[in-house]
Amino acid sequence: MTLARLNNLTASLLTSKLDAVILNPGPTLTYLTGVHFHLMERPVVLFVAPGQDPVLVLPELELPKLVLFPYKVQGVAYGENPSEWENAFRKAAQSLGLDGKRIGVEPRQLRLLEFSHVKAGAPESEFPDASNVLSALRLKKDKAEVDAMRRAVKIAQDALEATIPLMKIGMTERELSSELVIQLLKNGSDPEFPFAPIVSAGPNSANPHASPTERKLQAGDLLVVDWGAAYDGYISDLTRTCSVGEVED
């Protein structure tokens, strides 16, 4: 399936006046490769150009992941010395002949860290926004994607159902949030959640994006839980309101 996605992307590049696209760790990279990389202090960037094998710049410690790719990818690895990074990006860009070309980027995802090295490796290139191309690629979901989204919802629902019986008066918001995190993992969520669970009670529940505090749950509190799970790169986002004990009129 991911090979078909790669082919769809390269076909879209040919009709969109883009010579290539670069992707750093995030949903699109996972969608395209089926391999998960997380954002860290070391840059990871996949170069995709029509008619050529993709090239992945990555730290040496991530090299074992190359065997996980469902299609051929050329790896350009660098060591622990940051002075090596620019040369690795230059090698990747040159191997695809990208200097002076139009290289699409994801503005909401690509960090300055990665962009500065790509630009140094292809100083004469232009870097237009490729969001529309990539969004169109992912607009129509296949069965595997729909199944993953449904699984992410079920994991979140099951986790809350397992957490509510553990709730008791005197427990802090932070403690209840911790129990929810445990249940999310037990029920199969990926460890990188869509966002940190929001658990807020009493006056704190009026804040739509509150962080759990040391406030203790009290009888009659209204409790707001805003949380989600992640599964195979797809996420859920749910909100529920319940009472702590009986609520007076």
Coordinates of N, CA and C in Angstrom, one line a residue:
M1 N 0.8 -1.2 0.0 CA 0.0 0.0 0.0 C 0.9 1.3 0.0
T2 N 1.9 1.3 0.8 CA 2.8 2.5 0.9 C 3.5 2.7 -0.5
L3 N 3.8 1.6 -1.2 CA 4.4 1.8 -2.5 C 3.4 2.5 -3.5
A4 N 2.2 2.2 -3.4 CA 1.2 2.9 -4.2 C 1.1 4.4 -3.8
R5 N 1.2 4.6 -2.5 CA 1.2 6.0 -2.0 C 2.4 6.8 -2.6
L6 N 3.6 6.2 -2.6 CA 4.7 6.8 -3.2 C 4.5 7.1 -4.6
N7 N 4.0 6.1 -5.4 CA 3.7 6.3 -6.8 C 2.7 7.5 -7.0
N8 N 1.7 7.5 -6.2 CA 0.7 8.6 -6.3 C 1.4 10.0 -6.1
L9 N 2.3 10.0 -5.1 CA 3.0 11.3 -4.8 C 3.8 11.7 -6.0
T10 N 4.6 10.8 -6.5 CA 5.5 11.2 -7.6 C 4.7 11.6 -8.8
A11 N 3.6 11.0 -9.1 CA 2.7 11.4 -10.2 C 2.2 12.8 -10.0
S12 N 1.8 13.1 -8.7 CA 1.3 14.4 -8.4 C 2.4 15.5 -8.6
L13 N 3.6 15.1 -8.2 CA 4.7 16.1 -8.4 C 4.9 16.5 -9.9
L14 N 4.8 15.5 -10.7 CA 4.9 15.7 -12.2 C 3.9 16.7 -12.7
T15 N 2.7 16.8 -12.1 CA 1.7 17.6 -12.6 C 1.6 18.9 -11.8
S16 N 2.4 19.1 -10.8 CA 2.3 20.3 -9.9 C 3.4 21.2 -10.0
K17 N 4.3 21.0 -11.0 CA 5.5 21.9 -11.2 C 6.4 21.8 -10.0
L18 N 6.5 20.7 -9.4 CA 7.5 20.5 -8.3 C 8.4 19.4 -8.8
D19 N 9.7 19.6 -8.5 CA 10.7 18.6 -8.9 C 11.0 17.6 -7.8
A20 N 10.6 18.0 -6.6 CA 10.8 17.0 -5.5 C 10.0 17.6 -4.3
V21 N 10.0 16.8 -3.2 CA 9.4 17.2 -2.0 C 10.2 16.6 -0.9
I22 N 10.3 17.4 0.2 CA 11.1 16.9 1.4 C 10.1 16.7 2.6
L23 N 10.3 15.7 3.4 CA 9.5 15.4 4.5 C 10.3 15.1 5.7
N24 N 10.0 15.7 6.8 CA 10.6 15.3 8.1 C 9.6 14.6 8.9
P25 N 10.1 14.0 10.1 CA 9.2 13.2 10.9 C 7.8 13.8 11.2
G26 N 6.8 13.1 10.9 CA 5.4 13.6 11.1 C 4.4 12.7 10.4
P27 N 3.2 13.0 10.4 CA 2.1 12.2 9.8 C 2.4 11.8 8.4
T28 N 2.8 12.8 7.6 CA 3.0 12.5 6.1 C 4.1 11.5 5.9
L29 N 5.2 11.7 6.6 CA 6.3 10.7 6.4 C 5.9 9.3 6.8
T30 N 5.2 9.2 7.9 CA 4.7 7.9 8.3 C 3.7 7.3 7.3
Y31 N 2.8 8.2 6.8 CA 1.8 7.7 5.8 C 2.5 7.2 4.5
L32 N 3.6 7.9 4.1 CA 4.3 7.5 2.9 C 5.2 6.3 3.0
T33 N 5.7 6.1 4.2 CA 6.7 5.0 4.3 C 6.3 3.9 5.2
G34 N 5.3 4.1 6.1 CA 4.9 3.1 7.1 C 6.0 3.0 8.2
V35 N 7.0 3.8 8.2 CA 8.0 3.8 9.2 C 7.9 5.1 10.1
H36 N 8.0 4.9 11.4 CA 7.9 6.0 12.3 C 9.3 6.5 12.8
F37 N 9.4 7.8 12.6 CA 10.6 8.6 13.2 C 10.0 9.7 14.0
H38 N 10.7 10.0 15.1 CA 10.2 11.1 16.0 C 11.1 12.3 15.8
L39 N 10.5 13.4 16.0 CA 11.3 14.7 16.0 C 12.2 14.7 17.2
M40 N 13.5 15.0 16.9 CA 14.5 15.1 17.9 C 15.5 16.1 17.5
E41 N 16.6 16.1 18.3 CA 17.6 17.1 18.1 C 18.5 16.8 16.8
R42 N 18.3 15.6 16.3 CA 19.1 15.2 15.1 C 18.1 15.2 13.9
P43 N 18.4 15.9 12.8 CA 17.4 16.0 11.7 C 17.3 14.7 10.9
V44 N 16.1 14.4 10.5 CA 15.8 13.3 9.6 C 14.9 13.8 8.5
V45 N 15.3 13.6 7.2 CA 14.6 14.2 6.1 C 14.6 13.2 4.9
L46 N 13.4 13.0 4.4 CA 13.2 12.1 3.2 C 13.1 13.0 2.0
F47 N 13.9 12.8 1.0 CA 13.8 13.5 -0.3 C 13.1 12.6 -1.3
V48 N 12.1 13.1 -1.9 CA 11.3 12.3 -2.9 C 11.3 13.1 -4.3
A49 N 11.8 12.4 -5.3 CA 11.8 13.0 -6.6 C 11.4 12.0 -7.7
P50 N 10.5 12.4 -8.6 CA 10.0 11.4 -9.6 C 11.1 10.7 -10.4
G51 N 10.9 9.4 -10.6 CA 11.9 8.7 -11.4 C 13.1 8.3 -10.7
Q52 N 13.3 8.5 -9.4 CA 14.5 8.2 -8.7 C 14.1 7.6 -7.3
D53 N 15.0 6.7 -6.8 CA 14.7 6.2 -5.5 C 14.8 7.3 -4.5
P54 N 13.9 7.3 -3.5 CA 14.0 8.3 -2.4 C 15.3 8.2 -1.7
V55 N 15.7 9.4 -1.1 CA 16.9 9.4 -0.4 C 16.6 9.9 1.0
L56 N 17.1 9.2 2.0 CA 16.8 9.6 3.4 C 18.1 10.0 4.1
V57 N 18.1 11.2 4.7 CA 19.2 11.7 5.5 C 18.8 11.4 6.9
L58 N 19.7 10.7 7.7 CA 19.4 10.2 9.0 C 20.6 10.0 9.8
P59 N 20.5 10.0 11.1 CA 21.7 9.7 12.0 C 22.0 8.3 11.9
E60 N 23.3 8.0 12.1 CA 23.7 6.6 12.1 C 23.0 5.7 13.0
L61 N 22.5 6.2 14.1 CA 21.8 5.3 15.1 C 20.5 4.9 14.6
E62 N 19.9 5.5 13.5 CA 18.6 5.2 13.0 C 18.8 4.3 11.7
L63 N 20.0 4.0 11.3 CA 20.2 3.2 10.1 C 19.4 1.8 10.1
P64 N 19.3 1.1 11.2 CA 18.5 -0.1 11.2 C 17.1 0.0 10.7
K65 N 16.5 1.2 10.7 CA 15.2 1.4 10.2 C 15.1 1.3 8.7
L66 N 16.2 1.4 8.0 CA 16.1 1.3 6.5 C 15.5 0.0 6.0
V67 N 15.7 -1.0 6.8 CA 15.2 -2.3 6.3 C 13.7 -2.4 6.5
L68 N 13.1 -1.5 7.2 CA 11.6 -1.5 7.4 C 10.9 -0.8 6.2
F69 N 11.6 -0.1 5.3 CA 10.9 0.5 4.2 C 10.4 -0.5 3.2
P70 N 9.2 -0.3 2.7 CA 8.6 -1.2 1.7 C 9.1 -1.0 0.3
Y71 N 10.0 -0.1 0.1 CA 10.6 0.1 -1.2 C 12.0 0.6 -1.0
K72 N 12.8 0.6 -2.1 CA 14.2 0.9 -2.0 C 14.4 2.4 -1.6
V73 N 15.2 2.6 -0.6 CA 15.5 4.0 -0.2 C 17.0 4.1 0.0
Q74 N 17.6 5.1 -0.6 CA 19.1 5.3 -0.4 C 19.3 6.1 0.9
G75 N 20.1 5.5 1.8 CA 20.3 6.2 3.1 C 21.6 7.0 3.1
V76 N 21.6 8.2 3.6 CA 22.8 9.0 3.7 C 22.9 9.3 5.2
A77 N 23.8 8.7 5.9 CA 23.9 8.7 7.3 C 25.0 9.7 7.8
Y78 N 24.8 10.3 8.9 CA 25.8 11.2 9.5 C 26.1 10.7 11.0
G79 N 27.2 11.1 11.5 CA 27.6 10.8 12.8 C 27.1 11.7 13.9
E80 N 27.8 11.7 15.0 CA 27.3 12.5 16.2 C 27.8 14.0 16.1
N81 N 28.8 14.2 15.2 CA 29.3 15.6 15.1 C 28.4 16.4 14.2
P82 N 27.8 17.5 14.7 CA 26.9 18.3 13.9 C 27.5 18.9 12.7
S83 N 28.8 19.0 12.7 CA 29.5 19.6 11.6 C 29.4 18.7 10.3
E84 N 29.0 17.4 10.5 CA 28.8 16.5 9.4 C 27.5 16.6 8.7
W85 N 26.5 17.2 9.4 CA 25.2 17.2 8.9 C 25.0 17.9 7.6
E86 N 25.6 19.1 7.4 CA 25.5 19.8 6.2 C 26.0 19.0 5.0
N87 N 27.1 18.3 5.2 CA 27.6 17.5 4.1 C 26.7 16.4 3.7
A88 N 26.0 15.8 4.7 CA 25.1 14.7 4.4 C 23.9 15.3 3.5
F89 N 23.4 16.4 3.9 CA 22.3 17.0 3.1 C 22.7 17.4 1.7
R90 N 23.9 17.9 1.6 CA 24.5 18.3 0.3 C 24.6 17.0 -0.6
K91 N 25.0 15.9 0.0 CA 25.2 14.7 -0.8 C 23.8 14.2 -1.2
A92 N 22.8 14.3 -0.4 CA 21.5 13.8 -0.7 C 20.9 14.7 -1.9
A93 N 21.0 16.0 -1.7 CA 20.5 16.9 -2.8 C 21.2 16.7 -4.1
Q94 N 22.5 16.5 -4.1 CA 23.3 16.3 -5.3 C 23.0 15.0 -5.9
S95 N 22.7 13.9 -5.1 CA 22.5 12.6 -5.7 C 21.2 12.6 -6.5
L96 N 20.3 13.5 -6.2 CA 19.0 13.6 -7.0 C 19.0 14.8 -7.9
G97 N 20.1 15.5 -8.0 CA 20.2 16.7 -8.9 C 19.3 17.8 -8.6
L98 N 19.1 18.1 -7.3 CA 18.1 19.0 -6.9 C 18.5 20.5 -6.8
D99 N 19.8 20.8 -6.9 CA 20.1 22.2 -6.8 C 19.6 23.0 -7.9
G100 N 18.9 24.1 -7.6 CA 18.3 24.9 -8.6 C 16.9 24.5 -9.0
K101 N 16.4 23.5 -8.4 CA 15.1 22.9 -8.7 C 14.0 23.4 -7.6
R102 N 12.8 23.1 -7.9 CA 11.7 23.5 -7.0 C 11.4 22.3 -6.1
I103 N 11.7 22.5 -4.8 CA 11.6 21.5 -3.8 C 10.4 21.8 -2.9
G104 N 9.3 21.1 -2.9 CA 8.2 21.4 -2.1 C 8.4 21.0 -0.6
V105 N 7.8 21.8 0.3 CA 7.9 21.6 1.7 C 6.6 21.7 2.4
E106 N 6.5 21.2 3.6 CA 5.3 21.3 4.5 C 5.6 22.4 5.5
P107 N 5.1 23.6 5.3 CA 5.4 24.7 6.2 C 5.0 24.4 7.7
R108 N 3.9 23.7 7.9 CA 3.5 23.5 9.3 C 4.3 22.4 10.0
Q109 N 5.1 21.6 9.2 CA 5.8 20.5 9.8 C 7.3 20.7 9.8
L110 N 7.8 21.3 8.7 CA 9.3 21.4 8.6 C 9.9 22.4 9.5
R111 N 10.8 22.0 10.3 CA 11.5 23.0 11.2 C 12.6 23.7 10.5
L112 N 13.0 24.8 11.1 CA 14.2 25.6 10.6 C 15.4 24.7 10.6
L113 N 15.5 23.8 11.6 CA 16.7 22.9 11.7 C 16.9 22.2 10.4
E114 N 15.9 21.5 9.9 CA 16.0 20.7 8.7 C 16.1 21.6 7.5
F115 N 15.3 22.6 7.5 CA 15.2 23.5 6.3 C 16.6 24.2 6.0
S116 N 17.2 24.6 7.1 CA 18.5 25.3 6.9 C 19.6 24.4 6.3
H117 N 19.5 23.1 6.7 CA 20.5 22.1 6.1 C 20.2 21.8 4.6
V118 N 18.9 21.6 4.4 CA 18.5 21.4 3.0 C 18.8 22.5 2.1
K119 N 18.6 23.7 2.5 CA 18.9 24.9 1.7 C 20.4 25.1 1.5
A120 N 21.2 24.7 2.5 CA 22.6 24.7 2.4 C 23.1 23.7 1.3
G121 N 22.4 22.6 1.3 CA 22.7 21.5 0.3 C 22.3 21.8 -1.1
A122 N 21.2 22.7 -1.2 CA 20.7 23.0 -2.5 C 20.5 24.5 -2.5
P123 N 21.5 25.4 -2.5 CA 21.4 26.8 -2.3 C 20.7 27.5 -3.4
E124 N 20.6 27.0 -4.6 CA 20.0 27.7 -5.7 C 18.5 27.2 -5.9
S125 N 18.0 26.4 -5.0 CA 16.7 25.9 -5.2 C 15.6 26.8 -4.6
E126 N 14.4 26.6 -5.1 CA 13.2 27.3 -4.5 C 12.5 26.3 -3.7
F127 N 11.7 26.8 -2.7 CA 11.1 25.9 -1.7 C 9.6 26.3 -1.6
P128 N 8.8 26.0 -2.6 CA 7.4 26.4 -2.5 C 6.6 25.5 -1.5
D129 N 5.4 25.9 -1.2 CA 4.5 25.2 -0.3 C 3.9 24.0 -1.0
A130 N 4.1 22.8 -0.5 CA 3.5 21.6 -1.1 C 2.3 21.1 -0.3
S131 N 1.8 21.9 0.6 CA 0.7 21.4 1.4 C -0.5 20.9 0.6
N132 N -0.9 21.6 -0.5 CA -2.0 21.2 -1.3 C -1.8 19.9 -2.0
V133 N -0.6 19.7 -2.5 CA -0.3 18.4 -3.1 C -0.4 17.2 -2.1
L134 N 0.2 17.5 -0.9 CA 0.2 16.4 0.1 C -1.2 16.2 0.7
S135 N -1.9 17.3 0.9 CA -3.3 17.1 1.4 C -4.2 16.4 0.4
A136 N -4.1 16.7 -0.8 CA -4.9 16.0 -1.8 C -4.5 14.5 -1.9
L137 N -3.3 14.2 -1.6 CA -2.8 12.8 -1.6 C -3.5 12.0 -0.5
R138 N -3.8 12.6 0.6 CA -4.3 12.0 1.8 C -5.8 12.2 2.0
L139 N -6.4 12.9 1.1 CA -7.8 13.3 1.3 C -8.7 12.1 1.3
K140 N -8.5 11.1 0.3 CA -9.4 9.9 0.2 C -8.7 8.8 1.0
K141 N -9.4 8.4 2.1 CA -8.9 7.3 3.0 C -9.2 5.9 2.4
D142 N -8.2 5.1 2.5 CA -8.4 3.7 2.1 C -8.9 2.9 3.4
K143 N -9.2 1.6 3.2 CA -9.8 0.9 4.3 C -8.9 0.8 5.5
A144 N -7.6 0.6 5.2 CA -6.6 0.5 6.3 C -6.6 1.8 7.2
E145 N -6.7 2.9 6.5 CA -6.8 4.2 7.2 C -8.0 4.3 8.1
V146 N -9.2 4.0 7.5 CA -10.4 4.1 8.2 C -10.4 3.1 9.4
D147 N -9.9 1.9 9.2 CA -9.8 1.0 10.3 C -8.9 1.5 11.4
A148 N -7.8 2.2 11.1 CA -6.9 2.7 12.1 C -7.6 3.9 12.9
M149 N -8.3 4.7 12.2 CA -9.1 5.8 12.9 C -10.1 5.2 13.8
R150 N -10.8 4.2 13.4 CA -11.8 3.6 14.3 C -11.2 2.9 15.5
R151 N -10.0 2.3 15.2 CA -9.3 1.7 16.3 C -8.8 2.8 17.3
A152 N -8.4 3.9 16.8 CA -7.9 5.0 17.7 C -9.1 5.5 18.6
V153 N -10.3 5.6 18.0 CA -11.5 6.0 18.8 C -11.8 4.9 19.9
K154 N -11.8 3.7 19.5 CA -12.1 2.6 20.4 C -11.1 2.5 21.6
I155 N -9.9 2.7 21.3 CA -8.8 2.7 22.3 C -9.1 3.8 23.3
A156 N -9.4 5.0 22.8 CA -9.7 6.1 23.7 C -10.9 5.8 24.6
Q157 N -12.0 5.3 24.0 CA -13.2 5.1 24.7 C -13.0 4.0 25.8
D158 N -12.3 2.9 25.4 CA -12.1 1.8 26.3 C -11.2 2.3 27.5
A159 N -10.3 3.2 27.2 CA -9.4 3.7 28.2 C -10.1 4.5 29.3
L160 N -11.0 5.4 28.8 CA -11.8 6.2 29.7 C -12.7 5.3 30.6
E161 N -13.4 4.3 29.9 CA -14.3 3.4 30.6 C -13.5 2.6 31.7
A162 N -12.3 2.3 31.5 CA -11.5 1.7 32.5 C -11.0 2.6 33.6
T163 N -10.9 3.9 33.3 CA -10.4 4.9 34.2 C -11.5 5.4 35.2
I164 N -12.7 5.6 34.7 CA -13.8 6.1 35.5 C -14.0 5.4 36.8
P165 N -14.0 4.0 36.8 CA -14.2 3.3 38.1 C -13.0 3.6 39.1
L166 N -11.9 4.1 38.6 CA -10.8 4.3 39.5 C -10.9 5.7 40.2
M167 N -11.8 6.5 39.6 CA -12.0 7.9 40.1 C -12.6 7.9 41.5
K168 N -12.0 8.7 42.4 CA -12.6 8.8 43.8 C -12.4 10.2 44.3
I169 N -13.3 10.6 45.2 CA -13.2 12.0 45.8 C -11.8 12.0 46.6
G170 N -11.1 13.1 46.4 CA -9.8 13.3 47.1 C -8.7 13.1 46.1
M171 N -8.9 12.4 45.0 CA -7.9 12.2 44.0 C -7.7 13.5 43.3
T172 N -6.4 13.8 42.9 CA -6.1 15.0 42.2 C -6.4 14.9 40.7
E173 N -6.5 16.0 40.1 CA -6.7 15.9 38.6 C -5.5 15.3 38.0
R174 N -4.3 15.6 38.5 CA -3.1 15.0 37.9 C -3.1 13.4 38.1
E175 N -3.5 13.0 39.2 CA -3.6 11.5 39.5 C -4.5 10.8 38.6
L176 N -5.7 11.5 38.3 CA -6.7 10.9 37.4 C -6.2 10.9 36.0
S177 N -5.5 11.9 35.6 CA -4.9 12.0 34.3 C -3.9 10.9 34.1
S178 N -3.1 10.7 35.1 CA -2.1 9.6 35.1 C -2.7 8.2 34.9
E179 N -3.8 8.0 35.6 CA -4.5 6.7 35.4 C -5.0 6.6 33.9
L180 N -5.5 7.7 33.4 CA -6.0 7.6 32.0 C -4.8 7.3 31.0
V181 N -3.7 7.9 31.2 CA -2.5 7.6 30.4 C -2.2 6.2 30.4
I182 N -2.2 5.6 31.6 CA -1.9 4.2 31.8 C -2.9 3.3 31.0
Q183 N -4.1 3.7 31.1 CA -5.2 2.9 30.4 C -5.1 3.0 28.9
L184 N -4.7 4.2 28.4 CA -4.5 4.4 27.0 C -3.4 3.4 26.5
L185 N -2.3 3.3 27.2 CA -1.3 2.5 26.8 C -1.7 1.0 26.9
K186 N -2.4 0.7 28.0 CA -2.8 -0.7 28.2 C -3.8 -1.2 27.1
N187 N -4.6 -0.2 26.6 CA -5.6 -0.6 25.6 C -5.0 -0.5 24.1
G188 N -3.7 -0.1 24.0 CA -3.1 -0.2 22.7 C -2.8 1.0 22.0
S189 N -2.8 2.2 22.7 CA -2.5 3.4 22.0 C -1.0 3.5 21.7
D190 N -0.6 4.1 20.6 CA 0.8 4.4 20.4 C 1.3 5.3 21.6
P191 N 2.5 5.3 22.0 CA 3.0 6.1 23.1 C 3.0 7.6 22.9
E192 N 3.0 8.0 21.6 CA 3.0 9.4 21.4 C 1.5 9.8 21.1
F193 N 0.9 10.3 22.2 CA -0.5 10.7 22.1 C -0.7 11.9 21.2
P194 N -1.9 12.1 20.8 CA -2.2 13.4 20.0 C -1.9 14.6 20.8
F195 N -2.2 14.6 22.1 CA -2.0 15.7 23.0 C -2.0 15.1 24.4
A196 N -1.5 15.8 25.4 CA -1.6 15.4 26.8 C -3.1 15.5 27.2
P197 N -3.6 14.4 27.9 CA -5.0 14.5 28.3 C -5.3 15.7 29.2
I198 N -6.5 16.2 29.0 CA -7.0 17.3 29.8 C -8.0 16.8 30.8
V199 N -7.7 16.9 32.1 CA -8.6 16.4 33.1 C -8.8 17.6 34.0
S200 N -10.0 18.2 34.0 CA -10.2 19.4 34.8 C -11.6 19.3 35.5
A201 N -11.6 19.7 36.8 CA -12.8 19.6 37.6 C -13.1 20.9 38.3
G202 N -14.4 21.0 38.7 CA -14.9 22.2 39.4 C -14.6 23.4 38.6
P203 N -14.1 24.5 39.2 CA -13.9 25.7 38.5 C -12.9 25.6 37.3
N204 N -12.0 24.6 37.4 CA -11.0 24.4 36.4 C -11.6 23.9 35.1
S205 N -12.8 23.3 35.2 CA -13.4 22.8 34.0 C -13.9 23.9 33.0
A206 N -14.0 25.1 33.5 CA -14.4 26.2 32.6 C -13.3 26.6 31.7
N207 N -12.1 26.1 31.9 CA -10.9 26.4 31.0 C -10.9 25.3 30.0
P208 N -11.1 25.6 28.7 CA -11.2 24.5 27.7 C -9.9 23.8 27.5
H209 N -8.8 24.4 27.8 CA -7.5 23.8 27.5 C -6.6 23.8 28.8
A210 N -7.3 23.4 29.9 CA -6.6 23.4 31.2 C -5.6 22.2 31.3
S211 N -4.6 22.4 32.1 CA -3.6 21.3 32.4 C -4.0 20.7 33.7
P212 N -3.9 19.4 33.9 CA -4.3 18.8 35.2 C -3.4 19.4 36.3
T213 N -4.1 19.7 37.4 CA -3.4 20.3 38.6 C -3.5 19.4 39.8
E214 N -3.0 19.9 40.9 CA -3.0 19.2 42.2 C -4.4 19.4 42.9
R215 N -5.3 20.1 42.2 CA -6.6 20.2 42.9 C -7.3 18.9 43.0
K216 N -7.9 18.7 44.2 CA -8.5 17.4 44.5 C -10.0 17.4 44.1
L217 N -10.4 16.3 43.6 CA -11.8 16.1 43.2 C -12.7 16.2 44.4
Q218 N -13.8 17.0 44.2 CA -14.7 17.2 45.3 C -16.1 16.7 44.9
A219 N -16.9 16.2 45.9 CA -18.3 15.8 45.6 C -19.0 16.9 44.9
G220 N -19.7 16.6 43.8 CA -20.5 17.6 43.1 C -19.8 18.3 42.0
D221 N -18.5 18.0 41.9 CA -17.7 18.7 40.8 C -18.2 18.2 39.4
L222 N -18.2 19.1 38.5 CA -18.3 18.6 37.1 C -16.9 18.4 36.6
L223 N -16.7 17.3 35.9 CA -15.4 16.8 35.5 C -15.4 16.8 33.9
V224 N -14.4 17.5 33.3 CA -14.2 17.5 31.9 C -13.0 16.7 31.6
V225 N -13.1 15.7 30.7 CA -12.0 15.0 30.2 C -11.9 15.1 28.7
D226 N -10.8 15.6 28.2 CA -10.5 15.8 26.8 C -9.2 15.0 26.5
W227 N -9.4 14.0 25.7 CA -8.2 13.1 25.5 C -8.3 12.4 24.1
G228 N -7.3 11.7 23.8 CA -7.3 10.9 22.5 C -6.3 9.9 22.5
A229 N -6.3 9.0 21.5 CA -5.4 7.9 21.4 C -4.8 8.0 20.0
A230 N -3.7 7.3 19.8 CA -3.0 7.3 18.5 C -2.8 5.8 18.1
Y231 N -3.1 5.5 16.9 CA -2.9 4.1 16.4 C -2.4 4.1 15.0
D232 N -1.2 3.6 14.8 CA -0.7 3.4 13.4 C -0.7 4.8 12.7
G233 N -0.4 5.8 13.4 CA -0.3 7.1 12.8 C -1.6 7.9 12.7
Y234 N -2.7 7.4 13.2 CA -4.0 8.0 13.1 C -4.4 8.3 14.6
I235 N -5.2 9.4 14.7 CA -5.5 9.8 16.1 C -7.0 10.0 16.3
S236 N -7.4 10.0 17.6 CA -8.8 10.3 17.9 C -8.7 11.5 18.9
D237 N -9.8 12.2 19.0 CA -9.9 13.4 19.9 C -11.3 13.4 20.5
L238 N -11.5 13.1 21.8 CA -12.8 13.0 22.4 C -12.9 13.9 23.6
T239 N -14.1 14.3 23.9 CA -14.4 15.1 25.1 C -15.6 14.5 25.8
R240 N -15.6 14.4 27.1 CA -16.7 13.9 27.9 C -16.8 14.7 29.2
T241 N -18.0 14.9 29.6 CA -18.3 15.6 30.9 C -19.1 14.7 31.8
C242 N -18.7 14.6 33.0 CA -19.4 13.8 34.0 C -19.3 14.4 35.3
S243 N -20.0 13.9 36.3 CA -20.0 14.5 37.6 C -19.3 13.6 38.6
V244 N -18.7 14.2 39.6 CA -18.1 13.5 40.7 C -19.1 13.3 41.8
G245 N -19.7 12.2 41.9 CA -20.8 12.0 42.8 C -22.1 12.6 42.3
E246 N -23.0 12.9 43.2 CA -24.2 13.6 42.8 C -24.1 15.1 42.7
V247 N -24.8 15.6 41.7 CA -24.8 17.1 41.5 C -26.1 17.7 41.9
E248 N -26.0 18.7 42.8 CA -27.2 19.3 43.3 C -27.7 20.3 42.2
D249 N -29.1 20.5 42.2 CA -29.7 21.4 41.3 C -29.2 22.9 41.6

